[in-house]
CSV table of C-alpha atoms in Angstrom, one decimal:
chain,number,residue,atom,x,y,z
A,1,MET,CA,27.4,46.8,109.4
A,2,ASN,CA,25.4,49.5,111.1
A,3,ILE,CA,27.0,52.9,110.6
A,4,GLN,CA,25.7,55.8,112.6
A,5,PRO,CA,27.2,59.2,111.5
A,6,LYS,CA,27.3,61.8,114.3
A,7,ILE,CA,25.9,64.3,111.8
A,8,THR,CA,23.3,63.3,109.2
A,9,PRO,CA,22.4,65.2,106.0
A,10,VAL,CA,18.9,66.6,106.6
A,11,LEU,CA,17.8,65.6,103.1
A,12,ASP,CA,19.7,62.3,103.0
A,13,PRO,CA,19.1,60.4,106.2
A,14,GLY,CA,20.2,57.1,104.7
A,15,PHE,CA,23.7,58.4,103.8
A,16,VAL,CA,26.5,55.9,104.7
A,17,PRO,CA,29.8,57.8,104.6
A,18,ALA,CA,32.5,55.7,102.9
A,19,VAL,CA,35.1,56.7,105.4
A,20,LEU,CA,33.0,55.5,108.4
A,21,TRP,CA,32.1,52.2,106.7
A,22,ASN,CA,35.7,51.5,105.8
A,23,LYS,CA,36.9,52.3,109.3
A,24,ALA,CA,34.3,50.0,110.9
A,25,TYR,CA,35.3,47.2,108.5
A,26,GLU,CA,39.0,47.7,109.2
A,27,ALA,CA,38.4,47.6,113.0
A,28,LYS,CA,36.4,44.4,112.6
A,29,ALA,CA,39.1,42.8,110.5
A,30,ALA,CA,41.9,43.9,112.9
A,31,ALA,CA,40.0,42.4,115.9
A,32,ASP,CA,39.6,38.9,114.2
A,33,PRO,CA,42.8,36.8,114.6
A,34,ALA,CA,41.8,34.7,111.6
A,35,SER,CA,41.9,37.7,109.2
A,36,HIS,CA,44.2,37.5,106.2
A,37,GLN,CA,46.1,40.0,104.1
A,38,VAL,CA,45.4,40.9,100.5
A,39,ASP,CA,48.0,42.9,98.5
A,40,ILE,CA,47.0,44.6,95.2
A,41,ALA,CA,49.1,46.4,92.6
A,42,LEU,CA,47.5,48.8,90.1
A,43,THR,CA,49.8,49.2,87.1
A,44,ARG,CA,50.0,50.6,83.6
A,45,ALA,CA,52.2,50.3,80.5
A,46,ASP,CA,54.6,53.1,81.4
A,47,GLY,CA,55.8,51.2,84.5
A,48,THR,CA,53.7,53.2,87.0
A,49,CYS,CA,52.6,51.1,89.9
A,50,PHE,CA,50.4,51.8,92.9
A,51,ARG,CA,50.3,49.4,95.8
A,52,TRP,CA,47.5,48.8,98.3
A,53,SER,CA,47.2,46.2,101.1
A,54,ALA,CA,44.7,45.5,103.8
A,55,LYS,CA,43.5,42.9,106.3
A,56,LEU,CA,40.4,41.0,105.2
A,57,LEU,CA,37.9,39.1,107.3
A,58,PRO,CA,38.2,35.3,107.2
A,59,ALA,CA,36.9,34.1,103.8
A,60,THR,CA,33.6,32.6,105.1
A,61,GLU,CA,30.2,32.8,103.5
A,62,GLU,CA,29.1,35.2,106.2
A,63,ASN,CA,32.0,37.6,105.5
A,64,LYS,CA,32.0,37.3,101.7
A,65,ALA,CA,29.7,40.3,100.9
A,66,LEU,CA,31.6,42.5,103.4
A,67,ASN,CA,35.0,41.6,102.0
A,68,GLU,CA,33.9,42.1,98.4
A,69,LYS,CA,32.3,45.5,99.1
A,70,TYR,CA,35.3,46.7,101.0
A,71,VAL,CA,37.8,45.8,98.3
A,72,GLU,CA,35.7,46.6,95.2
A,73,ARG,CA,34.8,50.2,96.5
A,74,ILE,CA,38.5,51.0,97.3
A,75,ILE,CA,39.8,49.6,94.0
A,76,LYS,CA,37.2,51.7,92.2
A,77,PHE,CA,38.4,54.7,94.1
A,78,LEU,CA,42.1,54.0,93.3
A,79,LEU,CA,41.3,53.4,89.6
A,80,TRP,CA,39.8,56.9,89.3
A,81,GLN,CA,42.3,58.6,91.6
A,82,LYS,CA,45.5,57.1,90.3
A,83,GLY,CA,44.7,55.3,87.1
A,84,GLY,CA,45.9,52.0,85.6
A,85,ASN,CA,44.5,49.1,83.6
A,86,ILE,CA,46.2,46.0,85.1
A,87,ILE,CA,45.1,44.9,88.6
A,88,LEU,CA,47.4,42.3,90.2
A,89,VAL,CA,46.0,40.5,93.3
A,90,ALA,CA,48.0,38.5,95.8
A,91,GLY,CA,46.6,36.7,98.9
A,92,ASP,CA,43.0,36.0,98.0
A,93,ASP,CA,42.1,34.3,94.7
A,94,SER,CA,38.3,34.8,95.4
A,95,ILE,CA,38.8,38.6,95.5
A,96,ALA,CA,40.7,38.4,92.2
A,97,ASP,CA,37.8,36.4,90.7
A,98,MET,CA,35.3,38.9,92.1
A,99,LEU,CA,37.1,41.9,90.5
A,100,ALA,CA,37.5,40.1,87.2
A,101,SER,CA,33.7,39.3,87.1
A,102,GLN,CA,32.9,43.0,87.7
A,103,TYR,CA,35.6,44.7,85.5
A,104,CYS,CA,34.7,43.1,82.2
A,105,LYS,CA,32.2,43.3,79.4
A,106,GLY,CA,28.8,42.8,80.9
A,107,GLY,CA,30.1,43.2,84.4
A,108,ALA,CA,28.8,45.7,87.0
A,109,ARG,CA,31.9,47.9,86.2
A,110,GLU,CA,31.8,47.6,82.5
A,111,PHE,CA,31.9,51.4,82.1
A,112,ASP,CA,35.2,51.7,84.1
A,113,TRP,CA,36.6,48.6,82.3
A,114,ASP,CA,36.0,50.3,79.0
A,115,PHE,CA,36.6,54.0,79.8
A,116,ILE,CA,39.7,53.7,81.9
A,117,GLY,CA,41.0,50.7,80.1
A,118,LYS,CA,40.4,51.3,76.4
A,119,LYS,CA,39.9,55.1,76.2
A,120,ILE,CA,42.6,56.2,78.6
A,121,TYR,CA,45.2,53.5,78.5
A,122,GLY,CA,44.5,51.8,75.2
A,123,ALA,CA,43.6,48.3,76.6
A,124,PRO,CA,40.8,47.1,78.7
A,125,ILE,CA,41.2,46.6,82.5
A,126,GLU,CA,42.6,43.2,83.2
A,127,VAL,CA,42.7,41.4,86.6
A,128,LYS,CA,45.5,38.9,87.3
A,129,LYS,CA,46.2,36.6,90.2
A,130,VAL,CA,49.8,36.7,91.6
A,131,ALA,CA,51.3,33.9,93.8
A,132,SER,CA,52.4,36.2,96.6
A,133,ALA,CA,53.0,39.8,97.6
A,134,ALA,CA,56.7,39.4,96.9
A,135,ASP,CA,55.8,38.9,93.2
A,136,LEU,CA,54.1,42.2,92.9
A,137,PRO,CA,56.0,45.1,91.3
A,138,ALA,CA,57.4,47.9,93.6
A,139,GLU,CA,55.5,51.1,94.0
A,140,TYR,CA,56.5,53.7,91.4
A,141,SER,CA,54.3,56.7,91.1
A,142,GLY,CA,56.6,59.4,89.8
A,143,SER,CA,56.0,63.1,89.6
A,144,MET,CA,55.6,65.6,86.8
A,145,THR,CA,58.0,68.4,87.6
A,146,LEU,CA,55.6,70.9,86.1
A,147,GLY,CA,54.7,74.4,87.3
A,148,ARG,CA,56.1,77.4,89.2
A,149,ASN,CA,58.3,78.4,86.2
A,150,LEU,CA,57.7,82.1,85.9
A,151,ASP,CA,60.8,83.2,83.9
A,152,GLY,CA,60.5,84.6,80.4
A,153,TYR,CA,57.7,85.4,77.9
A,154,ARG,CA,54.9,82.9,78.2
A,155,ILE,CA,51.4,82.1,77.1
A,156,GLY,CA,48.9,80.4,79.4
A,157,PHE,CA,45.5,79.1,78.3
A,158,ASP,CA,42.5,77.2,79.6
A,159,LEU,CA,39.9,75.5,77.4
A,160,GLY,CA,36.4,75.4,78.8
A,161,GLY,CA,33.0,74.3,77.4
A,162,SER,CA,31.8,77.9,76.7
A,163,ASP,CA,35.0,79.9,76.3
A,164,ARG,CA,38.7,79.8,75.7
A,165,LYS,CA,40.8,81.8,78.2
A,166,CYS,CA,44.3,82.9,77.2
A,167,ALA,CA,46.9,85.2,78.7
A,168,ALA,CA,50.3,86.7,77.9
A,169,VAL,CA,52.6,86.4,80.9
A,170,VAL,CA,55.9,88.2,81.4
A,171,ASN,CA,58.0,86.9,84.4
A,172,GLY,CA,54.9,85.8,86.2
A,173,GLU,CA,52.8,89.0,85.6
A,174,VAL,CA,49.8,89.0,83.3
A,175,VAL,CA,50.1,91.7,80.6
A,176,TYR,CA,47.1,90.6,78.5
A,177,SER,CA,44.2,88.3,78.9
A,178,GLU,CA,41.1,87.5,76.9
A,179,GLU,CA,38.1,85.1,76.9
A,180,VAL,CA,36.8,84.1,73.5
A,181,VAL,CA,33.4,82.4,73.3
A,182,TRP,CA,33.3,79.1,71.4
A,183,ASP,CA,31.0,76.1,71.2
A,184,PRO,CA,33.2,72.9,71.2
A,185,TYR,CA,30.9,70.2,72.5
A,186,PHE,CA,29.1,69.2,69.3
A,187,GLN,CA,31.6,70.3,66.7
A,188,LYS,CA,32.4,67.2,64.5
A,189,ASP,CA,35.3,68.7,62.5
A,190,PRO,CA,38.6,68.5,64.4
A,191,GLN,CA,39.8,71.6,62.5
A,192,TYR,CA,37.3,73.7,64.5
A,193,HIS,CA,39.1,72.9,67.7
A,194,ILE,CA,42.6,73.2,66.2
A,195,ASP,CA,41.9,76.6,64.7
A,196,GLY,CA,40.2,77.9,67.8
A,197,ILE,CA,43.2,77.0,70.0
A,198,GLN,CA,45.7,78.4,67.6
A,199,ASP,CA,43.6,81.6,67.3
A,200,SER,CA,43.8,82.2,71.1
A,201,LEU,CA,47.5,81.5,71.2
A,202,GLU,CA,48.2,84.0,68.3
A,203,ARG,CA,46.0,86.7,70.1
A,204,ALA,CA,48.2,86.4,73.2
A,205,ALA,CA,51.5,86.2,71.2
A,206,ALA,CA,50.7,89.6,69.6
A,207,HIS,CA,51.2,91.1,73.1
A,208,LEU,CA,54.7,89.6,73.6
A,209,PRO,CA,58.1,90.4,71.9
A,210,ARG,CA,58.6,86.6,71.6
A,211,VAL,CA,57.1,83.4,73.1
A,212,ASP,CA,59.5,81.3,75.2
A,213,ALA,CA,56.9,78.7,76.4
A,214,ILE,CA,53.3,77.7,76.3
A,215,GLY,CA,51.3,76.0,79.1
A,216,GLY,CA,47.6,75.1,79.1
A,217,SER,CA,44.8,73.3,80.8
A,218,SER,CA,41.7,71.6,79.5
A,219,ALA,CA,38.9,69.4,80.6
A,220,GLY,CA,39.5,65.7,80.0
A,221,VAL,CA,42.2,63.1,80.6
A,222,ILE,CA,45.5,64.4,79.3
A,223,ILE,CA,48.7,62.2,79.5
A,224,ASN,CA,52.0,63.7,78.4
A,225,SER,CA,50.0,66.6,76.8
A,226,ILE,CA,48.0,64.1,74.7
A,227,VAL,CA,44.3,64.1,75.1
A,228,ARG,CA,43.0,60.6,75.8
A,229,THR,CA,39.4,61.7,76.2
A,230,SER,CA,37.6,65.0,76.8
A,231,SER,CA,34.0,66.2,77.1
A,232,LEU,CA,35.1,69.2,74.9
A,233,PHE,CA,35.6,66.8,72.0
A,234,ARG,CA,32.5,64.7,72.5
A,235,GLY,CA,31.2,65.6,68.9
A,236,VAL,CA,34.5,64.3,67.3
A,237,SER,CA,34.7,60.7,66.3
A,238,GLN,CA,37.1,58.5,68.4
A,239,GLU,CA,39.0,57.8,65.2
A,240,ASP,CA,39.6,61.6,64.6
A,241,ILE,CA,40.6,62.0,68.3
A,242,GLU,CA,43.2,59.2,68.0
A,243,ASN,CA,44.5,60.4,64.6
A,244,THR,CA,44.6,64.2,65.0
A,245,LEU,CA,42.8,65.9,67.8
A,246,GLY,CA,44.3,63.9,70.6
A,247,LYS,CA,47.8,65.1,69.5
A,248,VAL,CA,46.7,68.7,68.8
A,249,PHE,CA,49.0,70.3,71.4
A,250,ARG,CA,52.1,68.3,70.2
A,251,THR,CA,51.2,69.1,66.6
A,252,LEU,CA,50.8,72.8,67.3
A,253,GLN,CA,54.1,72.8,69.2
A,254,LYS,CA,55.9,71.3,66.2
A,255,GLU,CA,54.2,73.0,63.3
A,256,LYS,CA,53.3,76.4,64.6
A,257,TRP,CA,55.5,77.2,67.6
A,258,ASN,CA,59.0,76.0,66.6
A,259,ASN,CA,59.1,73.3,69.2
A,260,ILE,CA,59.3,75.6,72.2
A,261,PRO,CA,58.4,74.1,75.6
A,262,PHE,CA,54.7,73.3,75.5
A,263,GLU,CA,52.8,71.4,78.2
A,264,VAL,CA,49.1,70.9,78.8
A,265,VAL,CA,47.4,69.1,81.7
A,266,ASN,CA,43.9,68.6,83.1
A,267,ASP,CA,42.2,71.8,84.3
A,268,GLY,CA,41.7,70.4,87.8
A,269,GLU,CA,45.5,70.0,88.2
A,270,VAL,CA,46.1,73.6,87.1
A,271,THR,CA,43.4,74.9,89.5
A,272,ALA,CA,45.1,73.1,92.4
A,273,LEU,CA,48.5,74.5,91.3
A,274,ALA,CA,47.0,78.0,91.0
A,275,GLY,CA,45.7,77.6,94.5
A,276,ALA,CA,49.0,76.4,95.9
A,277,MET,CA,50.8,79.3,94.2
A,278,GLY,CA,48.3,81.8,95.5
A,279,MET,CA,48.4,80.6,99.1
A,280,ASN,CA,52.2,79.8,99.0
A,281,ASP,CA,51.6,76.3,100.4
A,282,ASN,CA,51.5,72.7,99.1
A,283,ALA,CA,49.5,69.5,99.8
A,284,VAL,CA,46.5,71.0,98.1
A,285,LEU,CA,43.5,69.1,96.9
A,286,GLY,CA,41.2,71.2,94.8
A,287,VAL,CA,37.6,70.3,94.4
A,288,ALA,CA,35.3,72.1,92.0
A,289,MET,CA,31.6,71.6,92.2
A,290,GLY,CA,30.3,72.6,88.8
A,291,THR,CA,28.7,70.6,86.0
A,292,SER,CA,30.3,67.6,87.6
A,293,GLU,CA,32.9,67.2,90.3
A,294,ALA,CA,36.4,68.1,89.2
A,295,ALA,CA,39.6,67.7,91.2
A,296,GLY,CA,43.3,68.3,91.1
A,297,TYR,CA,46.2,67.7,93.5
A,298,VAL,CA,49.5,69.2,94.4
A,299,ASP,CA,51.6,67.0,96.6
A,300,PRO,CA,53.5,68.2,99.8
A,301,GLU,CA,56.6,68.8,97.6
A,302,GLY,CA,54.7,71.0,95.3
A,303,HIS,CA,54.5,68.6,92.4
A,304,ILE,CA,51.6,67.6,90.1
A,305,LYS,CA,51.3,63.8,90.1
A,306,PRO,CA,50.6,61.7,87.0
A,307,TRP,CA,47.3,60.6,88.4
A,308,LEU,CA,43.7,60.8,87.0
A,309,ASN,CA,42.1,62.5,90.1
A,310,GLU,CA,38.7,62.0,88.5
A,311,LEU,CA,36.8,62.0,91.8
A,312,ALA,CA,33.5,62.4,90.1
A,313,PHE,CA,33.5,58.6,89.7
A,314,ALA,CA,35.0,57.8,93.1
A,315,PRO,CA,32.6,56.3,95.7
A,316,VAL,CA,31.7,58.5,98.7
A,317,ASP,CA,28.4,56.9,99.9
A,318,TYR,CA,28.0,53.2,100.6
A,319,SER,CA,24.2,53.3,101.1
A,320,ALA,CA,22.2,50.8,99.1
A,321,GLU,CA,19.9,53.7,98.3
A,322,GLY,CA,22.5,56.2,97.2
A,323,GLY,CA,22.2,58.1,94.0
A,324,VAL,CA,22.9,56.3,90.7
A,325,ASP,CA,25.2,58.0,88.2
A,326,GLU,CA,23.5,58.1,84.8
A,327,TRP,CA,26.8,57.8,82.9
A,328,SER,CA,28.7,55.1,84.8
A,329,LYS,CA,25.5,53.4,86.2
A,330,ASP,CA,27.3,53.2,89.6
A,331,MET,CA,25.9,54.2,92.9
A,332,GLY,CA,27.2,56.7,95.5
A,333,VAL,CA,29.9,58.4,93.4
A,334,GLY,CA,31.1,62.0,93.8
A,335,ALA,CA,29.4,63.5,90.8
A,336,LEU,CA,26.0,63.0,92.4
A,337,TYR,CA,27.0,64.7,95.7
A,338,PHE,CA,29.3,67.5,94.7
A,339,SER,CA,28.0,69.2,91.6
A,340,GLN,CA,24.9,70.8,90.1
A,341,GLN,CA,23.6,67.2,89.8
A,342,ALA,CA,23.7,67.1,93.6
A,343,VAL,CA,21.5,70.2,93.8
A,344,ALA,CA,19.1,68.7,91.3
A,345,ARG,CA,19.0,65.4,93.2
A,346,LEU,CA,18.2,67.1,96.5
A,347,ALA,CA,15.9,69.8,95.3
A,348,PRO,CA,12.7,67.6,95.1
A,349,ARG,CA,13.4,66.4,98.7
A,350,ALA,CA,13.6,70.0,99.8
A,351,GLY,CA,10.2,70.8,98.2
A,352,PHE,CA,11.3,72.4,94.9
A,353,GLU,CA,9.4,71.3,91.8
A,354,PHE,CA,11.6,71.8,88.8
A,355,GLY,CA,10.4,69.0,86.5
A,356,SER,CA,12.6,68.6,83.5
A,357,MET,CA,14.3,72.0,83.9
A,358,PRO,CA,18.0,71.7,82.9
A,359,PHE,CA,20.4,71.3,85.9
A,360,PRO,CA,22.2,74.7,85.4
A,361,GLU,CA,18.8,76.4,85.6
A,362,GLN,CA,17.8,74.5,88.7
A,363,LEU,CA,21.0,75.6,90.3
A,364,LYS,CA,20.2,79.2,89.5
A,365,LYS,CA,16.8,78.9,91.0
A,366,VAL,CA,18.2,77.4,94.2
A,367,GLN,CA,20.8,80.1,94.4
A,368,ALA,CA,18.2,82.8,94.0
A,369,ALA,CA,16.1,81.1,96.7
A,370,MET,CA,19.1,81.0,99.0
A,371,ALA,CA,19.7,84.7,98.5
A,372,GLU,CA,16.2,85.3,99.7
A,373,GLY,CA,16.6,83.2,102.8
A,374,ASP,CA,14.6,80.3,101.6
A,375,GLU,CA,15.0,77.4,104.2
A,376,ARG,CA,14.4,74.8,101.5
A,377,ALA,CA,17.6,76.0,99.7
A,378,ARG,CA,19.5,76.1,103.0
A,379,LYS,CA,18.7,72.4,103.5
A,380,ILE,CA,20.2,71.6,100.2
A,381,TYR,CA,23.4,73.3,100.9
A,382,GLU,CA,23.6,71.9,104.5
A,383,SER,CA,23.1,68.4,103.1
A,384,ILE,CA,25.9,68.9,100.5
A,385,GLY,CA,28.1,70.3,103.3
A,386,VAL,CA,27.6,67.2,105.5
A,387,HIS,CA,28.3,64.9,102.5
A,388,PHE,CA,31.4,67.0,101.8
A,389,GLY,CA,32.8,66.9,105.3
A,390,TYR,CA,32.7,63.1,105.3
A,391,ALA,CA,34.1,63.0,101.8
A,392,ILE,CA,37.0,65.2,102.7
A,393,ALA,CA,37.9,62.8,105.5
A,394,HIS,CA,37.6,59.9,103.0
A,395,TYR,CA,39.8,61.7,100.5
A,396,ALA,CA,42.4,62.2,103.3
A,397,CYS,CA,42.8,58.4,103.4
A,398,PHE,CA,44.1,58.5,99.9
A,399,TYR,CA,45.8,62.0,99.6
A,400,ASP,CA,48.3,63.8,101.9
A,401,VAL,CA,46.4,67.0,102.1
A,402,ARG,CA,46.7,70.1,104.3
A,403,ASN,CA,44.6,72.5,102.2
A,404,LEU,CA,41.2,71.8,100.5
A,405,LEU,CA,40.6,74.4,97.8
A,406,PHE,CA,36.8,74.7,97.3
A,407,LEU,CA,35.4,76.3,94.1
A,408,GLY,CA,32.9,75.9,91.3
A,409,ARG,CA,29.4,77.2,90.5
A,410,VAL,CA,27.8,75.4,93.5
A,411,ALA,CA,30.4,77.1,95.7
A,412,SER,CA,29.3,80.6,94.8
A,413,GLY,CA,27.0,82.8,96.9
A,414,ASP,CA,25.7,82.2,100.4
A,415,GLY,CA,25.2,78.5,99.8
A,416,GLY,CA,29.0,78.0,99.3
A,417,GLN,CA,29.7,79.3,102.8
A,418,ILE,CA,27.0,77.0,104.3
A,419,ILE,CA,28.7,74.0,102.6
A,420,ILE,CA,32.0,75.0,104.2
A,421,ASP,CA,30.5,75.6,107.6
A,422,LYS,CA,28.8,72.2,107.6
A,423,ALA,CA,31.8,70.4,106.3
A,424,GLU,CA,34.0,72.0,109.0
A,425,GLU,CA,31.4,70.9,111.6
A,426,VAL,CA,31.6,67.3,110.5
A,427,LEU,CA,35.4,67.4,110.5
A,428,ALA,CA,35.5,68.8,114.0
A,429,ALA,CA,32.9,66.4,115.4
A,430,GLU,CA,34.2,63.1,113.7
A,431,PHE,CA,37.8,63.7,112.7
A,432,PRO,CA,39.4,66.2,115.0
A,433,GLU,CA,42.8,64.6,114.2
A,434,LEU,CA,42.6,66.0,110.7
A,435,LYS,CA,44.1,69.4,110.3
A,436,ILE,CA,42.8,70.4,106.9
A,437,GLN,CA,42.1,74.0,106.0
A,438,LEU,CA,39.1,74.7,103.7
A,439,ARG,CA,40.0,77.6,101.5
A,440,VAL,CA,38.4,79.5,98.6
A,441,PRO,CA,40.5,81.2,95.9
A,442,ASP,CA,41.3,84.9,96.5
A,443,GLU,CA,40.3,87.5,93.9
A,444,LYS,CA,43.7,87.6,92.3
A,445,THR,CA,43.8,83.8,91.9
A,446,LYS,CA,40.2,83.9,90.5
A,447,ARG,CA,41.2,86.6,87.9
A,448,HIS,CA,44.5,85.4,86.7
A,449,GLY,CA,45.7,82.5,88.8
A,450,GLN,CA,44.7,79.8,86.3
A,451,ALA,CA,46.4,81.5,83.4
A,452,VAL,CA,49.7,82.2,85.4
A,453,ALA,CA,49.7,78.6,86.7
A,454,ALA,CA,49.1,77.2,83.2
A,455,ALA,CA,51.8,79.4,81.7
A,456,SER,CA,54.2,78.3,84.4
A,457,LEU,CA,53.9,74.5,83.6
A,458,PRO,CA,56.9,74.2,81.2
A,459,ALA,CA,60.5,74.8,82.2
A,460,LEU,CA,62.6,76.7,79.7
A,461,SER,CA,65.0,74.4,77.8
C-alpha cells in the first residue's frame, strides 16, 4: 500500500507511520465484502485476558503479505503494551500458523517469545487455534488500585541507573529528600542492591517519627512488587534474580519493615501517576525519551493498569527501511525513534560526524549545537517531532488518553519544544479529531512529584 503522510520527517523521508498504514488497511478490508473477521485473545496465568478483533482481507495469495503484516505488527504492539504469553486465535488458522512460526525459537520474534514469555511470565509465548470467537475467554484487564494515598508517614523511592532517590513524606508533603549515587548495572552480588535499597529507606526513616507505608519505583518489569527483569540488575545472574533479588521488596517488607504496606511498580507508571496528580487530571500517557523510550499510563478513572507499557519495543514505523533495534532485532520500534538512540540514528543524516562516540555524549553535542542555533540539530528534533506526532495518534488507538506527558533527556532544552511543536503540527493536520494535550512536568512535579507519587502507592491497612 502506498502511504503518503501529509508531513514527512526531513531526515527520514521513507517513514511509514503505523497509524496511517493500519487505517489504510482497515479501509481496504472494510470495502471488500469478502473480508472475514479474526478474533484474538492475549492471556496470562493470572486470568488476565485482552481481546482484539478486526476484519481481514480475503485470504488470497495476493492479500497474504498484507494480512500477516497487519496482524503481526498489532499483536507485537499488544504484547508489549498489555503483556501475556498465550495467544488464542479464532477465525483464521493461517494467521495462527504465521504467528506461531514467528513467536518461537529461531523465529523472527524469538526475542519477544523468550523475553516476554520466559523472563516476564515464566513460560514461552504459545500460539493456539480456537474453533470460534465464542470459545475465547472474556476480556479481563483489572486495575491496580494504587496511588493517591497521602495519609500518614510514608517513604517514597525511585531506583535509577546512576542514583537512588528517596524521600520522607508526611500527609503528602516532602519533609526530606536525598539522592545517593550508586552503580548497579554491573554489580554481580545481589547484596549490593539489597543493602543500597535498605540504606536509602533507613536514611528517609530517620526523618519520620514512624513509617506507615513505603512505595517505590524502579526500572524494569515489576509484577505484584516482584521484579521479573530489570536493566538495573543486568550484572546479577538470572538464578540470583529468581531466588533473591527479584523478591527484594517483599523480603525487605517482611524482614526489615514489619510487614507495613509496601508497593513497588515500574518507574514509568509512577511518572504518569505523578503527572496525573500534578495536573489534577487522568487519562495520562507518559512518554520519557531517555536512554530508551519509557512509558506509563493512568487510565481515565485514575488507576494504574497491570500492563507492561514497554513502548520501546512497540512498532511505530512500517517502512521496510526503518531502523533496526540492536537488542530485539526488530525494525521500526519506538526505542529507535524516541530516545537518545533516535538522536544518534539521525545525527549522521543531519551532517554530524560522531563516529563511535557513546550515545549520551552524542546527545550532549546535539543539544549544545541546538543551543547555538545549528540548523543540523534543528532537523534532528523536527524529525523526532514528526515521528512523535504520528506515534501519539497510533498510541491513541490503544490507549484512552487526554494528556500526553513528555519528559526525558531528549525533551530538555530548545529541542524539546521543537519536538512538541512538530508533533502538535502533525496532530492538527492529520488527526484533528484527537483532543490530546501535550504537557511537560511543572517544576514541583520535577522536584518531588515522583517521590510523592511513589510514596502514595500503598493504601494503609
